[in-house]
PDB file of C-alpha atoms in Angstrom:
ATOM      1  CA  MET J 811     106.300  65.709  94.068  1.00  0.00           C
ATOM      2  CA  THR J 812     105.172  68.435  91.702  1.00  0.00           C
ATOM      3  CA  THR J 813     105.463  72.164  92.337  1.00  0.00           C
ATOM      4  CA  ALA J 814     102.849  74.687  91.218  1.00  0.00           C
ATOM      5  CA  CYS J 815     104.206  77.918  89.706  1.00  0.00           C
ATOM      6  CA  ILE J 816     102.641  81.309  89.107  1.00  0.00           C
ATOM      7  CA  GLY J 817     104.690  82.822  86.279  1.00  0.00           C
ATOM      8  CA  LYS J 818     106.151  86.313  86.324  1.00  0.00           C
ATOM      9  CA  SER J 819     103.671  87.594  83.715  1.00  0.00           C
ATOM     10  CA  SER J 820     100.681  86.353  85.782  1.00  0.00           C
ATOM     11  CA  HIS J 821      98.492  88.541  88.005  1.00  0.00           C
ATOM     12  CA  ILE J 822      96.038  86.622  90.180  1.00  0.00           C
ATOM     13  CA  LYS J 823      93.362  88.018  92.520  1.00  0.00           C
ATOM     14  CA  GLY J 824      91.509  85.669  94.831  1.00  0.00           C
ATOM     15  CA  THR J 825      92.059  82.582  96.943  1.00  0.00           C
ATOM     16  CA  ILE J 826      94.742  80.037  96.135  1.00  0.00           C
ATOM     17  CA  SER J 827      94.746  76.675  97.855  1.00  0.00           C
ATOM     18  CA  ALA J 828      97.240  73.982  96.910  1.00  0.00           C
ATOM     19  CA  ASP J 829      98.269  70.584  98.195  1.00  0.00           C
ATOM     20  CA  GLU J 830     101.769  70.943  96.762  1.00  0.00           C
ATOM     21  CA  PRO J 831     104.636  73.449  96.995  1.00  0.00           C
ATOM     22  CA  LEU J 832     103.937  76.813  95.330  1.00  0.00           C
ATOM     23  CA  VAL J 833     106.347  79.249  93.659  1.00  0.00           C
ATOM     24  CA  VAL J 834     105.140  82.806  93.014  1.00  0.00           C
ATOM     25  CA  ALA J 835     107.098  84.683  90.344  1.00  0.00           C
ATOM     26  CA  GLY J 836     104.166  86.926  89.376  1.00  0.00           C
ATOM     27  CA  HIS J 837     101.727  89.074  91.347  1.00  0.00           C
ATOM     28  CA  VAL J 838      99.167  87.565  93.747  1.00  0.00           C
ATOM     29  CA  GLU J 839      96.482  89.458  95.691  1.00  0.00           C
ATOM     30  CA  GLY J 840      94.185  87.668  98.151  1.00  0.00           C
ATOM     31  CA  THR J 841      94.884  84.577 100.236  1.00  0.00           C
ATOM     32  CA  ILE J 842      97.201  81.611  99.816  1.00  0.00           C
ATOM     33  CA  SER J 843      97.004  78.325 101.694  1.00  0.00           C
ATOM     34  CA  VAL J 844      99.609  75.646 101.069  1.00  0.00           C
ATOM     35  CA  ALA J 845      99.522  74.114 104.539  1.00  0.00           C
ATOM     36  CA  ASN J 846     102.106  71.328 104.955  1.00  0.00           C
ATOM     37  CA  HIS J 847     104.026  72.590 101.891  1.00  0.00           C
ATOM     38  CA  ASP J 848     106.518  75.298 100.926  1.00  0.00           C
ATOM     39  CA  LEU J 849     105.680  78.737  99.556  1.00  0.00           C
ATOM     40  CA  SER J 850     108.420  80.609  97.669  1.00  0.00           C
ATOM     41  CA  ILE J 851     108.269  84.168  96.367  1.00  0.00           C
ATOM     42  CA  THR J 852     110.988  84.770  93.767  1.00  0.00           C
ATOM     43  CA  SER J 853     112.857  88.064  93.397  1.00  0.00           C
ATOM     44  CA  GLU J 854     110.342  89.059  90.677  1.00  0.00           C
ATOM     45  CA  GLY J 855     107.372  87.906  92.773  1.00  0.00           C
ATOM     46  CA  ARG J 856     104.941  90.243  94.486  1.00  0.00           C
ATOM     47  CA  LEU J 857     102.538  89.056  97.153  1.00  0.00           C
ATOM     48  CA  GLU J 858      99.739  91.198  98.589  1.00  0.00           C
ATOM     49  CA  ALA J 859      98.032  88.462 100.538  1.00  0.00           C
ATOM     50  CA  ASP J 860      97.587  86.558 103.737  1.00  0.00           C
ATOM     51  CA  ALA J 861      99.504  83.299 103.418  1.00  0.00           C
ATOM     52  CA  VAL J 862      99.771  80.063 105.406  1.00  0.00           C
ATOM     53  CA  ALA J 863     102.410  77.422 104.586  1.00  0.00           C
ATOM     54  CA  ASP J 864     104.845  75.014 106.199  1.00  0.00           C
ATOM     55  CA  THR J 865     107.801  77.178 105.158  1.00  0.00           C
ATOM     56  CA  ILE J 866     107.842  80.567 103.431  1.00  0.00           C
ATOM     57  CA  ALA J 867     110.905  81.799 101.513  1.00  0.00           C
ATOM     58  CA  ILE J 868     110.815  85.377 100.228  1.00  0.00           C
ATOM     59  CA  ALA J 869     113.190  86.962  97.735  1.00  0.00           C
ATOM     60  CA  GLY J 870     110.670  89.477  96.339  1.00  0.00           C
ATOM     61  CA  THR J 871     108.013  91.662  97.949  1.00  0.00           C
ATOM     62  CA  ALA J 872     105.357  90.486 100.401  1.00  0.00           C
ATOM     63  CA  LYS J 873     102.645  92.514 102.097  1.00  0.00           C
ATOM     64  CA  GLY J 874     100.184  90.931 104.499  1.00  0.00           C
ATOM     65  CA  HIS J 875      99.903  88.354 107.266  1.00  0.00           C
ATOM     66  CA  LEU J 876     102.387  85.508 106.727  1.00  0.00           C
ATOM     67  CA  GLN J 877     102.258  82.383 108.887  1.00  0.00           C
ATOM     68  CA  ALA J 878     104.576  79.383 108.616  1.00  0.00           C
ATOM     69  CA  THR J 879     104.431  76.294 110.807  1.00  0.00           C
ATOM     70  CA  THR J 880     108.204  75.703 110.482  1.00  0.00           C
ATOM     71  CA  ARG J 881     110.200  78.682 109.185  1.00  0.00           C
ATOM     72  CA  ILE J 882     110.198  81.987 107.292  1.00  0.00           C
ATOM     73  CA  THR J 883     113.348  82.827 105.320  1.00  0.00           C
ATOM     74  CA  LEU J 884     114.043  86.320 103.962  1.00  0.00           C
ATOM     75  CA  ARG J 885     116.616  86.528 101.168  1.00  0.00           C
ATOM     76  CA  GLU J 886     118.794  89.643 100.689  1.00  0.00           C
ATOM     77  CA  THR J 887     116.340  91.078  98.109  1.00  0.00           C
ATOM     78  CA  ALA J 888     113.213  90.551 100.269  1.00  0.00           C
ATOM     79  CA  THR J 889     110.908  93.356 101.346  1.00  0.00           C
ATOM     80  CA  VAL J 890     108.128  92.492 103.806  1.00  0.00           C
ATOM     81  CA  VAL J 891     105.407  94.778 105.143  1.00  0.00           C
ATOM     82  CA  GLY J 892     103.037  93.216 107.643  1.00  0.00           C
ATOM     83  CA  GLU J 893     103.109  90.436 110.194  1.00  0.00           C
ATOM     84  CA  MET J 894     105.205  87.271 110.170  1.00  0.00           C
ATOM     85  CA  ILE J 895     104.452  84.358 112.493  1.00  0.00           C
ATOM     86  CA  ALA J 896     106.755  81.320 112.594  1.00  0.00           C
ATOM     87  CA  PRO J 897     108.783  79.417 115.189  1.00  0.00           C
ATOM     88  CA  SER J 898     111.967  80.226 113.238  1.00  0.00           C
ATOM     89  CA  LEU J 899     112.983  83.238 111.138  1.00  0.00           C
ATOM     90  CA  SER J 900     116.149  83.868 109.171  1.00  0.00           C
ATOM     91  CA  MET J 901     116.893  87.206 107.554  1.00  0.00           C
ATOM     92  CA  ALA J 902     119.744  87.895 105.148  1.00  0.00           C
ATOM     93  CA  GLU J 903     121.616  91.186 105.210  1.00  0.00           C
ATOM     94  CA  GLY J 904     119.873  93.555 102.818  1.00  0.00           C
ATOM     95  CA  ALA J 905     116.351  92.276 103.492  1.00  0.00           C
ATOM     96  CA  SER J 906     113.895  94.761 104.964  1.00  0.00           C
ATOM     97  CA  VAL J 907     110.924  94.313 107.268  1.00  0.00           C
ATOM     98  CA  GLN J 908     108.286  96.780 108.375  1.00  0.00           C
ATOM     99  CA  GLY J 909     105.803  95.244 110.764  1.00  0.00           C
ATOM    100  CA  ARG J 910     105.676  92.615 113.491  1.00  0.00           C
ATOM    101  CA  ILE J 911     107.462  89.328 113.999  1.00  0.00           C
ATOM    102  CA  ASP J 912     106.228  86.564 116.299  1.00  0.00           C
ATOM    103  CA  THR J 913     108.559  83.601 116.805  1.00  0.00           C
ATOM    104  CA  LYS J 914     106.485  82.036 119.578  1.00  0.00           C
ATOM    105  CA  PRO J 915     103.161  81.244 117.937  1.00  0.00           C
ATOM    106  CA  GLN J 916     100.582  79.516 120.083  1.00  0.00           C
ATOM    107  CA  LYS J 917      99.910  75.922 119.097  1.00  0.00           C
ATOM    108  CA  GLY J 918      96.539  75.431 117.492  1.00  0.00           C
ATOM    109  CA  ALA J 919      96.165  79.140 116.744  1.00  0.00           C
ATOM    110  CA  ALA J 920      96.677  78.927 112.982  1.00  0.00           C
ATOM    111  CA  GLY J 921      95.789  82.239 111.426  1.00  0.00           C
ATOM    112  CA  GLN J 922      95.246  83.880 114.825  1.00  0.00           C
ATOM    113  CA  ALA J 923      97.731  86.418 116.140  1.00  0.00           C
ATOM    114  CA  ALA J 924      95.742  87.628 119.141  1.00  0.00           C
ATOM    115  CA  GLY J 925      97.369  86.947 122.466  1.00  0.00           C
ATOM    116  CA  ASN J 926     100.798  86.150 121.036  1.00  0.00           C
ATOM    117  CA  GLN J 927     103.850  87.953 122.345  1.00  0.00           C
ATOM    118  CA  LYS J 928     105.027  90.369 119.646  1.00  0.00           C
ATOM    119  CA  LYS J 929     108.547  91.520 118.903  1.00  0.00           C
ATOM    120  CA  PRO J 930     109.071  94.761 116.973  1.00  0.00           C
ATOM    121  CA  ALA J 931     110.687  94.154 113.615  1.00  0.00           C
ATOM    122  CA  THR J 932     113.942  95.780 112.698  1.00  0.00           C
ATOM    123  CA  SER J 933     114.920  96.906 109.247  1.00  0.00           C
ATOM    124  CA  ALA J 934     118.206  95.980 107.659  1.00  0.00           C
ATOM    125  CA  ALA J 935     118.929  98.329 104.799  1.00  0.00           C
TER     126      ALA J 935
END
């Protein structure tokens, strides 16, 4: 299987839809949909977008509404501002979060946060 990559010198504004894993090393503003595939934001990557993927791994900066059907993983260099929705979340020491985390998403409510039980996020500095 191939993996799409947005290089660190790239700056993209708009909607990205892919039917393969996606690695963001550059800057993306807008929306990303890689349903049934993995989305990775490298330590150089910057995401200002709403994103939907099977799994989301963040080592860089992400701002927006992030929804994963399986898991969200925050590396020690990750900074997230916004909302994260996934049945499983792992957060390395050093990662920081400002926003909301929902680990009990309603089935069939892809992209919809209303009515879900929210847990306040904690920051690890």
